[in-house]
mmCIF file of C-alpha atoms and ligand atoms in Angstrom:
data_model
loop_
_atom_site.group_PDB
_atom_site.id
_atom_site.type_symbol
_atom_site.label_atom_id
_atom_site.label_comp_id
_atom_site.label_asym_id
_atom_site.label_seq_id
_atom_site.Cartn_x
_atom_site.Cartn_y
_atom_site.Cartn_z
ATOM 1 C CA MET A 1 21.174 -84.048 -11.393
ATOM 2 C CA ARG A 2 17.720 -83.249 -13.228
ATOM 3 C CA PHE A 3 15.295 -81.030 -13.584
ATOM 4 C CA LEU A 4 12.243 -80.194 -14.670
ATOM 5 C CA ALA A 5 10.712 -77.380 -16.809
ATOM 6 C CA ASP A 6 7.745 -76.916 -18.954
ATOM 7 C CA SER A 7 7.262 -80.589 -18.505
ATOM 8 C CA LYS A 8 10.708 -81.295 -19.869
ATOM 9 C CA GLU A 9 13.734 -82.645 -17.982
ATOM 10 C CA TYR A 10 16.686 -81.987 -18.549
ATOM 11 C CA SER A 11 20.163 -83.024 -16.967
ATOM 12 C CA LEU A 12 23.510 -81.153 -16.010
ATOM 13 C CA ASP A 13 25.700 -84.325 -16.739
ATOM 14 C CA LYS A 14 28.502 -85.254 -18.557
ATOM 15 C CA GLU A 15 26.905 -86.107 -22.004
ATOM 16 C CA HIS A 16 24.933 -83.235 -22.654
ATOM 17 C CA PHE A 17 27.844 -80.540 -20.992
ATOM 18 C CA GLY A 18 29.294 -78.413 -23.764
ATOM 19 C CA ASP A 19 31.832 -75.689 -22.570
ATOM 20 C CA PHE A 20 33.403 -73.901 -19.826
ATOM 21 C CA LEU A 21 34.412 -70.863 -20.053
ATOM 22 C CA ASN A 22 35.999 -69.139 -17.402
ATOM 23 C CA ASP A 23 36.891 -65.266 -17.010
ATOM 24 C CA GLU A 24 39.165 -64.206 -19.737
ATOM 25 C CA GLU A 25 40.316 -61.472 -17.965
ATOM 26 C CA ASN A 26 40.773 -62.523 -14.608
ATOM 27 C CA PRO A 27 39.839 -66.420 -14.505
ATOM 28 C CA ILE A 28 39.455 -68.446 -11.090
ATOM 29 C CA LYS A 29 42.138 -70.546 -10.352
ATOM 30 C CA ASP A 30 41.866 -74.302 -10.018
ATOM 31 C CA ILE A 31 38.309 -74.573 -11.089
ATOM 32 C CA ASP A 32 36.160 -76.930 -13.464
ATOM 33 C CA GLU A 33 32.992 -77.523 -14.460
ATOM 34 C CA ASP A 34 33.079 -80.746 -11.689
ATOM 35 C CA TYR A 35 33.423 -78.288 -9.044
ATOM 36 C CA ILE A 36 30.581 -75.986 -10.430
ATOM 37 C CA LEU A 37 28.107 -79.190 -10.471
ATOM 38 C CA GLU A 38 29.459 -80.064 -7.314
ATOM 39 C CA ILE A 39 28.260 -77.045 -5.767
ATOM 40 C CA LEU A 40 24.837 -77.247 -7.488
ATOM 41 C CA LYS A 41 24.587 -80.799 -6.247
ATOM 42 C CA GLY A 42 20.712 -81.500 -3.798
ATOM 43 C CA LYS A 43 19.463 -77.299 -4.329
ATOM 44 C CA LYS A 44 16.785 -77.037 -5.492
ATOM 45 C CA LEU A 45 17.404 -74.385 -8.768
ATOM 46 C CA ASP A 46 15.010 -71.681 -10.478
ATOM 47 C CA PHE A 47 16.224 -72.400 -13.903
ATOM 48 C CA GLU A 48 14.640 -69.143 -15.796
ATOM 49 C CA LYS A 49 13.289 -69.146 -19.366
ATOM 50 C CA ALA A 50 15.955 -66.851 -21.525
ATOM 51 C CA TYR A 51 15.645 -66.028 -24.686
ATOM 52 C CA TYR A 52 18.831 -65.286 -27.116
ATOM 53 C CA ASN A 53 19.282 -64.033 -30.694
ATOM 54 C CA TYR A 54 21.621 -66.643 -31.518
ATOM 55 C CA SER A 55 21.797 -70.717 -31.559
ATOM 56 C CA CYS A 56 22.661 -73.531 -29.886
ATOM 57 C CA VAL A 57 26.068 -74.054 -31.081
ATOM 58 C CA ASN A 58 24.994 -78.060 -30.471
ATOM 59 C CA CYS A 59 21.656 -78.607 -32.352
ATOM 60 C CA LYS A 60 21.195 -75.112 -34.054
ATOM 61 C CA SER A 61 17.354 -74.612 -33.233
ATOM 62 C CA GLU A 62 15.022 -73.977 -35.767
ATOM 63 C CA LYS A 63 14.118 -70.465 -35.005
ATOM 64 C CA GLN A 64 10.655 -70.324 -32.646
ATOM 65 C CA GLY A 65 8.109 -69.076 -34.698
ATOM 66 C CA LYS A 66 8.566 -65.813 -35.593
ATOM 67 C CA SER A 67 10.102 -64.563 -32.814
ATOM 68 C CA LYS A 68 13.792 -64.658 -34.072
ATOM 69 C CA ALA A 69 14.673 -65.925 -30.992
ATOM 70 C CA TYR A 70 16.411 -69.194 -29.641
ATOM 71 C CA GLU A 71 15.104 -70.857 -26.246
ATOM 72 C CA PHE A 72 17.426 -71.365 -23.506
ATOM 73 C CA TYR A 73 17.152 -71.706 -19.299
ATOM 74 C CA GLU A 74 19.055 -69.550 -17.185
ATOM 75 C CA TYR A 75 20.104 -70.115 -13.528
ATOM 76 C CA HIS A 76 22.841 -67.752 -11.664
ATOM 77 C CA PHE A 77 24.967 -67.935 -8.622
ATOM 78 C CA TYR A 78 27.803 -65.987 -7.668
ATOM 79 C CA LEU A 79 31.321 -67.462 -6.379
ATOM 80 C CA TYR A 80 33.821 -64.868 -4.156
ATOM 81 C CA THR A 81 37.481 -65.294 -4.468
ATOM 82 C CA LYS A 82 40.447 -64.480 -2.261
ATOM 83 C CA ASP A 83 43.239 -63.774 -4.596
ATOM 84 C CA GLY A 84 41.826 -65.547 -7.565
ATOM 85 C CA VAL A 85 40.541 -68.627 -5.318
ATOM 86 C CA VAL A 86 37.262 -69.310 -4.386
ATOM 87 C CA VAL A 87 36.675 -69.259 -0.527
ATOM 88 C CA SER A 88 32.830 -68.716 -0.577
ATOM 89 C CA ASN A 89 29.499 -68.781 -2.515
ATOM 90 C CA SER A 90 25.974 -67.020 -2.923
ATOM 91 C CA PHE A 91 23.964 -70.357 -1.664
ATOM 92 C CA GLN A 92 27.176 -70.304 1.794
ATOM 93 C CA THR A 93 26.313 -66.388 2.145
ATOM 94 C CA GLU A 94 22.835 -66.887 2.329
ATOM 95 C CA GLU A 95 23.225 -68.629 5.393
ATOM 96 C CA GLY A 96 25.915 -67.588 7.042
ATOM 97 C CA GLU A 97 28.179 -63.677 6.484
ATOM 98 C CA SER A 98 27.825 -61.898 3.577
ATOM 99 C CA TYR A 99 29.693 -60.812 1.026
ATOM 100 C CA ALA A 100 30.097 -57.490 2.106
ATOM 101 C CA ARG A 101 31.496 -58.934 6.094
ATOM 102 C CA LEU A 102 34.224 -61.264 4.460
ATOM 103 C CA GLU A 103 35.326 -58.851 2.418
ATOM 104 C CA LYS A 104 35.717 -55.887 5.474
ATOM 105 C CA VAL A 105 37.663 -58.462 7.511
ATOM 106 C CA GLY A 106 39.343 -58.745 3.858
ATOM 107 C CA LYS A 107 38.560 -63.046 3.941
ATOM 108 C CA VAL A 108 37.400 -62.528 -0.120
ATOM 109 C CA ASN A 109 38.537 -59.242 -2.543
ATOM 110 C CA ASN A 110 36.468 -60.316 -5.958
ATOM 111 C CA SER A 111 33.358 -61.787 -6.987
ATOM 112 C CA TYR A 112 32.005 -63.596 -10.028
ATOM 113 C CA ILE A 113 28.669 -64.305 -11.227
ATOM 114 C CA VAL A 114 28.129 -68.133 -12.531
ATOM 115 C CA SER A 115 25.597 -68.458 -15.504
ATOM 116 C CA ILE A 116 24.248 -72.430 -16.118
ATOM 117 C CA ILE A 117 23.034 -71.811 -19.265
ATOM 118 C CA ILE A 118 20.945 -75.021 -21.125
ATOM 119 C CA CYS A 119 19.718 -75.330 -24.539
ATOM 120 C CA ALA A 120 15.800 -75.809 -24.143
ATOM 121 C CA GLU A 121 15.635 -77.889 -27.470
ATOM 122 C CA CYS A 122 18.786 -80.417 -26.948
ATOM 123 C CA GLY A 123 19.347 -79.735 -22.845
ATOM 124 C CA TYR A 124 23.240 -79.154 -24.021
ATOM 125 C CA PHE A 125 24.697 -76.569 -21.324
ATOM 126 C CA GLU A 126 27.415 -74.312 -20.857
ATOM 127 C CA ILE A 127 29.057 -72.927 -17.877
ATOM 128 C CA GLU A 128 29.507 -69.195 -18.102
ATOM 129 C CA ILE A 129 32.031 -67.225 -15.434
ATOM 130 C CA GLU A 130 32.243 -63.388 -15.171
ATOM 131 C CA GLU A 131 34.178 -61.124 -13.073
ATOM 132 C CA PHE A 132 31.065 -59.166 -11.286
ATOM 133 C CA GLU A 133 30.825 -56.126 -8.742
ATOM 134 C CA VAL A 134 28.527 -57.352 -5.815
HETATM 135 ZN ZN1 ZN B 201 20.350 -77.277 -28.408
#
């Protein structure tokens, strides 16, 4: 899967994959980077520029000018679970039943934010999952 940002192409593939970080306290069951990338496949994703004060672990990019910040691209979506197992995601709820509705009828009981974070310099990416109240 590829996307273009500031006329540079980035690929979400095995070659650039760095790390998969599940929630530490309440990790989602039976989930990995392949599962996440499969959800994103074929979707139009609007990555946003983000600046962190720590560098990419892969390329340890030089600080950008005097800003003392490192450039990344970020994308977020949400996963909805029932007893730790994914039952829906924010792509599905945008088209169908809302999270509030699913929760009301007992189909889901927890929600997570998924962050895809890409180093603007080398394209190395991480997937991070954190418990998040919708
Ligand atoms: Zn990098």
